[in-house]
XYZ file of C-alpha atoms in Angstrom:
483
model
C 63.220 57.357 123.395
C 65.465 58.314 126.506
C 68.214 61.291 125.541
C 70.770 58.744 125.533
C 69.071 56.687 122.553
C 68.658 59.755 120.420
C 71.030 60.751 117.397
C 71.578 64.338 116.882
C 72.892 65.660 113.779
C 74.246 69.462 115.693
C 74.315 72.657 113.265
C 77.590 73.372 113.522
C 79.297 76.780 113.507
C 82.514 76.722 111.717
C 84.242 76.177 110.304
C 92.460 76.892 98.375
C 95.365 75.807 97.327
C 98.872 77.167 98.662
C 99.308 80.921 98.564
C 102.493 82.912 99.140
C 100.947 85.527 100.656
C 103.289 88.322 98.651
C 101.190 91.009 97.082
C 102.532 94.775 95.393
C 99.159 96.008 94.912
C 98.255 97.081 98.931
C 94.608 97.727 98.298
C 93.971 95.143 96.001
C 90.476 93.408 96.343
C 89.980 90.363 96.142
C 86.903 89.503 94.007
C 85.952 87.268 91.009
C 83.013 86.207 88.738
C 80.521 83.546 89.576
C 80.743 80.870 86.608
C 77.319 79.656 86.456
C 77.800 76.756 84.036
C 79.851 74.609 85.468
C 80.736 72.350 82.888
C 83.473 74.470 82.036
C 85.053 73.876 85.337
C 87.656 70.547 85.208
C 86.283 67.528 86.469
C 89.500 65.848 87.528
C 89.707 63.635 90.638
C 86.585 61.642 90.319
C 86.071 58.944 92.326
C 87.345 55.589 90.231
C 90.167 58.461 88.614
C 93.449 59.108 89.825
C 94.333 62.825 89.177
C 96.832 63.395 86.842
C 100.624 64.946 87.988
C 102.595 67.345 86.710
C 106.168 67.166 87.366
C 105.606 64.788 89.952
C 102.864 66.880 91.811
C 99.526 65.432 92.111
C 97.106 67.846 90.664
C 93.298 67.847 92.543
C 89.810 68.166 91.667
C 88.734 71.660 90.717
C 84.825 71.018 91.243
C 82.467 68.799 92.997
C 80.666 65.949 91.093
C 77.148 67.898 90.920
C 76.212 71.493 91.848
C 74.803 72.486 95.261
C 71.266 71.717 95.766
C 68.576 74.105 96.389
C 66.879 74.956 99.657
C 64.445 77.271 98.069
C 61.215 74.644 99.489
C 62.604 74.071 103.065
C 61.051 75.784 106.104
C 63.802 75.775 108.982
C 61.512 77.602 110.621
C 59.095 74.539 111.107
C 62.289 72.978 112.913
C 63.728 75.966 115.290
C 60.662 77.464 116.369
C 60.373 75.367 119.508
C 64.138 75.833 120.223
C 64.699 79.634 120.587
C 67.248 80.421 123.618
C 68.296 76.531 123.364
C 71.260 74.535 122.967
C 71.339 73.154 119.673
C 73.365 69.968 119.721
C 69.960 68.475 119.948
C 68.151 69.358 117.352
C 67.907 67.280 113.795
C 67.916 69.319 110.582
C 67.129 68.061 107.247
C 69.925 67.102 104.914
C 69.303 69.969 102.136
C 70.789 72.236 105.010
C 73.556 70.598 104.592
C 76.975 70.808 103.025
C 78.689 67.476 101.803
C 81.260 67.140 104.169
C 81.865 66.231 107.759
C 82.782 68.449 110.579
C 85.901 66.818 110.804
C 86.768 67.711 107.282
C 85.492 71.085 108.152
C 88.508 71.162 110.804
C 91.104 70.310 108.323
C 90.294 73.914 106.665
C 92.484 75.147 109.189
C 95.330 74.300 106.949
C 94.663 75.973 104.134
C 96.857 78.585 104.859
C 99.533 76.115 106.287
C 102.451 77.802 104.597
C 101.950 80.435 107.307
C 103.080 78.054 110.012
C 106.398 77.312 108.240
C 106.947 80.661 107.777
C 107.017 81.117 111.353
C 109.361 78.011 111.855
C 111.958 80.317 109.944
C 111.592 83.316 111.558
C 114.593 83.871 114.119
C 112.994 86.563 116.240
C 109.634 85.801 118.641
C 107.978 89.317 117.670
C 107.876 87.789 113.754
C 106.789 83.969 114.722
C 104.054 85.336 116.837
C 103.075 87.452 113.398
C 102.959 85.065 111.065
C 101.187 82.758 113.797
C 98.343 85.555 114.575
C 97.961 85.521 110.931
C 97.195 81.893 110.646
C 94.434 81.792 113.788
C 92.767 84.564 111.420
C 93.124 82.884 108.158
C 91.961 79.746 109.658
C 88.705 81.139 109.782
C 88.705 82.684 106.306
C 87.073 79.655 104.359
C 83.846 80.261 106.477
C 82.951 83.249 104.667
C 79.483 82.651 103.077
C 79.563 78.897 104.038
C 75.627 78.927 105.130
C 75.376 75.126 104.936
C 75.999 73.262 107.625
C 78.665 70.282 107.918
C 77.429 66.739 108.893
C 77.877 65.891 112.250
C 81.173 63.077 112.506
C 79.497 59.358 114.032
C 81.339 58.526 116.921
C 84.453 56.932 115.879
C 84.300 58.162 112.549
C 88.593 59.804 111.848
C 89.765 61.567 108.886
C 93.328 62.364 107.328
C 94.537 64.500 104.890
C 98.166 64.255 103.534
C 99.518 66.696 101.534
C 102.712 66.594 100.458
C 102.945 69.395 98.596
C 102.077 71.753 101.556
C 104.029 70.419 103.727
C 102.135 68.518 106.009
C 99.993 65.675 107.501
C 96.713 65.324 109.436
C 94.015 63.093 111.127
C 91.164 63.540 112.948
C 88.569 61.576 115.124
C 85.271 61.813 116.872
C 86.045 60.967 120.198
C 82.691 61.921 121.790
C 79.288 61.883 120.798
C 77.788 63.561 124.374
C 79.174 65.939 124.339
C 80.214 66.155 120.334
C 83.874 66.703 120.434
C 86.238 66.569 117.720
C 89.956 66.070 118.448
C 92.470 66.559 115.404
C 96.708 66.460 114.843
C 98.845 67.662 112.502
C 102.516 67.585 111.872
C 104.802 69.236 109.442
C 106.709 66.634 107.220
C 109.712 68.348 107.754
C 109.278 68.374 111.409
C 108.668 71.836 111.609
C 105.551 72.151 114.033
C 102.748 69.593 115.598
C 99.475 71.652 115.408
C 96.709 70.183 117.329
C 93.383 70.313 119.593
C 89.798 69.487 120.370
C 86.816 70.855 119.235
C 83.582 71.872 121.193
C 81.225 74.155 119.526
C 78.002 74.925 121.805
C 75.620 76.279 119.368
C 72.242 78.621 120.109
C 69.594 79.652 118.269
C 68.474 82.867 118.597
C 64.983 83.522 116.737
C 66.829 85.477 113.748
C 70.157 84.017 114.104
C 72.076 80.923 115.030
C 75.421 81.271 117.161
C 78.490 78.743 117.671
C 80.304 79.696 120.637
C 83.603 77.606 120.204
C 84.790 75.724 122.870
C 88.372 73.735 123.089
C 91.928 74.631 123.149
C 93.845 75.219 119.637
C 97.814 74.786 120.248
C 100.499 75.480 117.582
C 104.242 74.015 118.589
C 107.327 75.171 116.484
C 109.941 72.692 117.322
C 112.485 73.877 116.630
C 112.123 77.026 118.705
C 110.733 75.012 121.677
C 107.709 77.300 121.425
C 103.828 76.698 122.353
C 100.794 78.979 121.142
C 97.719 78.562 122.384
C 93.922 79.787 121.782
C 90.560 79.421 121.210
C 88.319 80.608 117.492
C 86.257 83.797 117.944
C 81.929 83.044 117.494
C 80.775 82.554 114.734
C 77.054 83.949 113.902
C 74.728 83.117 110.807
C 72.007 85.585 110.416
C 68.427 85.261 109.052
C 68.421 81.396 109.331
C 64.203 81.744 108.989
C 63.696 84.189 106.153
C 65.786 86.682 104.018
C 69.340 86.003 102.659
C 71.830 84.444 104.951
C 75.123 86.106 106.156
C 77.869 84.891 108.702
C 80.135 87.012 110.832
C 82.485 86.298 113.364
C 82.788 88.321 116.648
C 84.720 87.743 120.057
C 88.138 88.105 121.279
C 90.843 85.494 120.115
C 93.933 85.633 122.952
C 97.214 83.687 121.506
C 99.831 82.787 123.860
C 103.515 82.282 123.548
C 103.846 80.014 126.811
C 107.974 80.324 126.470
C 108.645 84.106 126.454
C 104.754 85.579 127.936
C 103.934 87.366 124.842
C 100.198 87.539 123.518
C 98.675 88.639 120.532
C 94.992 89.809 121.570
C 92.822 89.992 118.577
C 89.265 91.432 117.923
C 86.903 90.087 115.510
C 84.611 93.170 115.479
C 80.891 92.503 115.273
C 79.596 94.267 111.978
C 77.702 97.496 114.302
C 74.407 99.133 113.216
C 75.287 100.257 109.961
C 77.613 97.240 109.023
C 80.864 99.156 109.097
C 82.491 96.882 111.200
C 81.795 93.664 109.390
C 84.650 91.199 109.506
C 86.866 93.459 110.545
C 90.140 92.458 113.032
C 91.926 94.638 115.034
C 94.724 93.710 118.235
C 98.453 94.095 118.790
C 101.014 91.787 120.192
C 102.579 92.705 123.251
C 105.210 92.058 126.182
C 105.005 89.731 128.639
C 104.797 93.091 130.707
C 101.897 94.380 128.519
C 104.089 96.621 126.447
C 102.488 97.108 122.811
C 105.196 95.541 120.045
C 103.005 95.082 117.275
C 99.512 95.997 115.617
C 97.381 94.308 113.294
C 94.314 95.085 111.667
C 92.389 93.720 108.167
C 89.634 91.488 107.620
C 88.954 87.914 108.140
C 87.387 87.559 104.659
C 90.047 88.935 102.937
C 94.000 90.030 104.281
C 95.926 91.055 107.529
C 97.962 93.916 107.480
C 100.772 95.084 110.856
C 102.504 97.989 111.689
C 104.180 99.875 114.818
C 102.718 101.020 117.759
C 103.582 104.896 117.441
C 102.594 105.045 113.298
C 99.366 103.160 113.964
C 98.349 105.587 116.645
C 99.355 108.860 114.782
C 97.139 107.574 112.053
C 94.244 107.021 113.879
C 94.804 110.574 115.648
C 94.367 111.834 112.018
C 91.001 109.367 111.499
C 89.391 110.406 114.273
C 89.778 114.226 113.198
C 88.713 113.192 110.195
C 85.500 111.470 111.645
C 85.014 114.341 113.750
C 84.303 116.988 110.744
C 82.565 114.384 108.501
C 79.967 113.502 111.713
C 79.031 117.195 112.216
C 78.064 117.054 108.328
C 76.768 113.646 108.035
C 74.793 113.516 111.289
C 70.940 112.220 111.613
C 68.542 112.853 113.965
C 68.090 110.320 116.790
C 64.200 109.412 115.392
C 65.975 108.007 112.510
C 69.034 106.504 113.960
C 66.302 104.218 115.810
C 64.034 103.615 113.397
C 67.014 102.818 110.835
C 68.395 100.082 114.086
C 64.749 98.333 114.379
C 63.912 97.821 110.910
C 67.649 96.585 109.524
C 68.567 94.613 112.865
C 69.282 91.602 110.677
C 69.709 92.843 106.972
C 72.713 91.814 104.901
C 74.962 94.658 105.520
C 76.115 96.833 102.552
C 79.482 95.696 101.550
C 81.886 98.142 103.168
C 85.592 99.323 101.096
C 88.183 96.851 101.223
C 91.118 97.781 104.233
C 92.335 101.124 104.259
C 96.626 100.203 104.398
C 98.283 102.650 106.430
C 101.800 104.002 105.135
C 104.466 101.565 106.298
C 102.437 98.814 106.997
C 103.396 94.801 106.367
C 101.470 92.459 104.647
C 100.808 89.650 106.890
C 98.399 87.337 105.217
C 95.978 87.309 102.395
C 92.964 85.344 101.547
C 93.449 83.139 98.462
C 90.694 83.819 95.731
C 87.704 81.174 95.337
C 87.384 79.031 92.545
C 84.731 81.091 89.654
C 82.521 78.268 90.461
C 82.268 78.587 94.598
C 78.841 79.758 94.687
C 77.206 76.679 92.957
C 79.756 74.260 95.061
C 78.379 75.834 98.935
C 81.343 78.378 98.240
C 83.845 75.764 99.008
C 87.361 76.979 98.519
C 89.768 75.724 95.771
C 91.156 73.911 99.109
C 87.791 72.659 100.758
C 86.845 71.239 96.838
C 89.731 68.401 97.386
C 88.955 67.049 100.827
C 86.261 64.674 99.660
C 88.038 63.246 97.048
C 88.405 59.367 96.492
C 91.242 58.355 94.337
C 90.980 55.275 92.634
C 92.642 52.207 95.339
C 92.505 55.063 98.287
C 90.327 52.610 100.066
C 92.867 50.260 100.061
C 95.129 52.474 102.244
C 92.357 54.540 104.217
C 90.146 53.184 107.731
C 86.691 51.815 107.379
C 85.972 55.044 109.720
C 86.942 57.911 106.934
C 84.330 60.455 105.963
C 85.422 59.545 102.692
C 83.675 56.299 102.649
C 80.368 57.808 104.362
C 77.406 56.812 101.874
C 75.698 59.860 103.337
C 78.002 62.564 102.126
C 79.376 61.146 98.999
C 75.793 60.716 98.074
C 74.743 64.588 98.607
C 78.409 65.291 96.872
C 76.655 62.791 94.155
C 73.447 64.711 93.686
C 71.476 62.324 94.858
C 69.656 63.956 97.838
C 67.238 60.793 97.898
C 69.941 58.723 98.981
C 72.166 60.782 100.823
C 68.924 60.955 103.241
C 68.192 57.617 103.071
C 71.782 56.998 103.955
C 71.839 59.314 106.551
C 68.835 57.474 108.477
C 70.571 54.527 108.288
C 73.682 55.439 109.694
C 72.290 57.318 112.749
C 69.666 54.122 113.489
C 73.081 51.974 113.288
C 74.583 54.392 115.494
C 71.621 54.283 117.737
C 71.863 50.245 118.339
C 75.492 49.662 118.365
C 74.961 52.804 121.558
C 72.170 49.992 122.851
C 74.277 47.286 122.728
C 77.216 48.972 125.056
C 74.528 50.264 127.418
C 73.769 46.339 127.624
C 77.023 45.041 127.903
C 77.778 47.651 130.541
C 80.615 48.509 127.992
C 82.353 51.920 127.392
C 83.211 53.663 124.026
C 86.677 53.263 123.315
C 88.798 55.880 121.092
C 91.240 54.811 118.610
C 93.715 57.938 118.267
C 93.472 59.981 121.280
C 93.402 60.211 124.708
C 91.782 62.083 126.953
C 94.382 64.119 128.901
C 95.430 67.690 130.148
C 96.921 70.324 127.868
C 100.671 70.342 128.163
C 100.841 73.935 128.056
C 97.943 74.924 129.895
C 96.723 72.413 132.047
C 93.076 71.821 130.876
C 91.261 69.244 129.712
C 92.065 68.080 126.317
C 92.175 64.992 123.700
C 96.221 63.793 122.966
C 96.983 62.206 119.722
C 98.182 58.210 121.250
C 99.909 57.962 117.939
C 100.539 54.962 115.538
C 97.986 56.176 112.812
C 100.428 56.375 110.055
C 101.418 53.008 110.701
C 98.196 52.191 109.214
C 97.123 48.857 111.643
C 93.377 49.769 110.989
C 92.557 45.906 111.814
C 90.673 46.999 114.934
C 88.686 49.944 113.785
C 85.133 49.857 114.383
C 82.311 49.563 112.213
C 80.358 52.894 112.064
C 79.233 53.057 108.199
């Protein structure tokens, strides 16, 4: 079997409802029980149900169908050892590593915190749009926290959309490559506020404790009715301890956003979490000038809120840390024996959990996380948000493409419980996939996308996949036959 006849389900890297982001308390944390039986949770928004409303709202599922299975008796270790230092898109994992939904759902957690984005629409001055829009690149990232399991891999072809009417927008999705996987998506607001879109690359290594996405694309926000363009790309994301010991994600890298019309930038820092863990998920940057001047810093954590303040009180108060550090070192100090023995034997431990953000005076509340359903941990700690995406209401078929991860027999299965057929399922989608990729190589014929178009970035000239338009119109007559 030649590379191009192979089917590669790729670990992927990445990776609630509505929240106003208004808080009094400034060092509230955000925590919460785990509610281990889970018949208590509601089991609205099964599929063959239509959720109720209230006051014309349609209310969604607060759980999935069955809890997450256990991975207690797999060995990934079996599967990676061969592939340390590789690329992984090549690499098939079983499906109880999974999570039950596609990659392309996985995308559409980007708009969890969507009320962001039309908070910026209103804002009249750049300095606060470009706020309120660093604060949604951070919170986009947010629902990855603890999410070990890995998404399926979208078929080529394979789209998804999510309307929601109630936030405030609308959004669809598409696999428009298989070699390389890439995964284009579009959004609008339904007030015509902003068109948020982009295509997704994640190159993915393992590296003998750990496995790393390095993302690869261009994310671009519009706000319309500014005439403004943001652009930028998601910061790594790293899951530790992938062969033995309990698994933990952070997220590392610098995250650049660009207002193309005036030349300002927010630079961000997703810190990686440092020897003793004190870093871990912490963000730190500042918005400046198109002539590099500081306007605006930011710090928090990606896992749970986003504070700002001005340049000259953030930098007296950090004057007064680092005094502070410097008389608590001379006390706290260890020799350098155990500083290195401490560094080789906890390389890869969990990290302790560290205090929640330390607000300084006069700071703003950008953006907070919203808190997971008591149930997450037995539903792959899936957001109240993430929880709705594979829901089938009763006739959606009706109205939805053949191609929707909704109506994969592979996921719904796994969201089922029924890890016998979600694998079965799953073999015989990639074997379809396998001779319908035959079949072209024979007819000398090439893959044609539905919804996008390969193209260049308006704003910054790359390479990048263009919503063609027309899905709304809902002509899915043509669409082809993946499932």
């Amino acid at each position: 079997m030649n590379g191009e006849e192979e089917f590669f389900d790729a670990v992927t890297g990445f990776d609630s409802d509505n929240s106003s982001g208004e808080f009094s308390e400034a060092n509230q944390k955000v925590t919460g029980k785990i509610d281990l039986d889970s018949s208590n949770s509601s089991r609205t928004g099964k599929s063959g149900e239509r959720p109720p409303r209230e006051n014309g709202v349609q209310k969604h599922r607060t759980a999935l169908p069955a809890p997450m299975f256990t991975r207690s008796d797999f060995s990934v270790w079996s599967i990676l050892k061969k592939c340390i230092g590789l690329e992984l898109s090549k690499i098939t994992m079983p499906i109880a590593f999974n999570e039950p939904l596609s990659f392309l759902q996985r995308i559409t957690e980007y708009m969890e915190h969507v009320y962001l984005i039309h908070k910026a629409a209103l804002q009249p001055q750049p300095l606060e749009r470009m706020q309120c829009v660093a604060a949604f690149a951070v919170s986009a990232v947010a629902s990855q926290w603890e999410r070990t399991g890995k998404p399926f891999n979208p078929l080529l072809g394979e789209t998804y959309e999510l309307v929601r009417e109630d936030l405030g927008f609308r959004f669809i999705s598409e696999q428009v490559s298989h070699h390389p996987p890439i995964s284009a998506f579009y959004s609008e607001g339904l007030s015509q506020d902003f068109v948020f879109h982009g295509s997704i690359y994640p190159k993915l290594k393992f590296w003998g404790k750990s496995v790393e996405a390095e993302p690869r694309g261009t994310i671009t926000l519009e706000l319309l009715k500014h005439g403004e363009a943001y652009t930028w790309t998601n910061p790594t994301c790293c899951v530790h301890n992938v062969i033995i010991g309990k698994l933990w994600i952070e997220q590392y890298g610098t995250v650049e956003i660009l207002n193309h019309r005036t030349g300002d930038k927010c630079v961000l820092n997703f810190r990686p979490c440092g020897l003793f863990g004190k870093e871990l998920h912490r963000v730190e940057g500042h918005i400046q000038d198109k002539n590099k001047k500081k306007l605006f810093m930011i710090y928090g954590k990606w896992t749970e809120c986003l504070w700002g303040i001005d340049p000259s009180s953030y930098e007296s108060f950090k004057k007064q840390e680092r005094r502070g550090d410097h008389h608590r070192k001379a006390r706290l100090d260890v020799g350098p024996e155990i500083a290195s023995e401490v560094a080789g034997d906890a390389a890869d431990d969990v990290p302790m959990a560290q205090e929640t953000v330390s607000v300084i005076p006069g700071s703003r509340l950008l953006w907070r996380v919203n808190s997971r359903p008591p149930n997450s941990a037995q539903m792959y700690n899936f957001t109240s948000f993430t929880v709705s995406l594979n829901e089938l209401e009763s006739g959606m078929e009706k109205t939805l493409p053949p191609t929707d991860c909704r109506l994969r027999p592979d996921i719904r299965g796994m969201e089922n419980g029924n890890m016998d057929l979600a694998s079965q399922e799953k073999e015989r989608l990639e074997e379809k996939q396998r001779e319908a990729r035959k079949e072209r190589a024979k007819e000398e014929a090439e893959w044609r996308t539905r919804w996008f178009r390969p193209g260049d970035n308006p704003h910054t000239g790359t390479p990048d996949w263009l919503y063609a338009g027309d899905y709304f119109e809902r002509n899915f007559s043509d669409c082809p036959d993946i499932y």
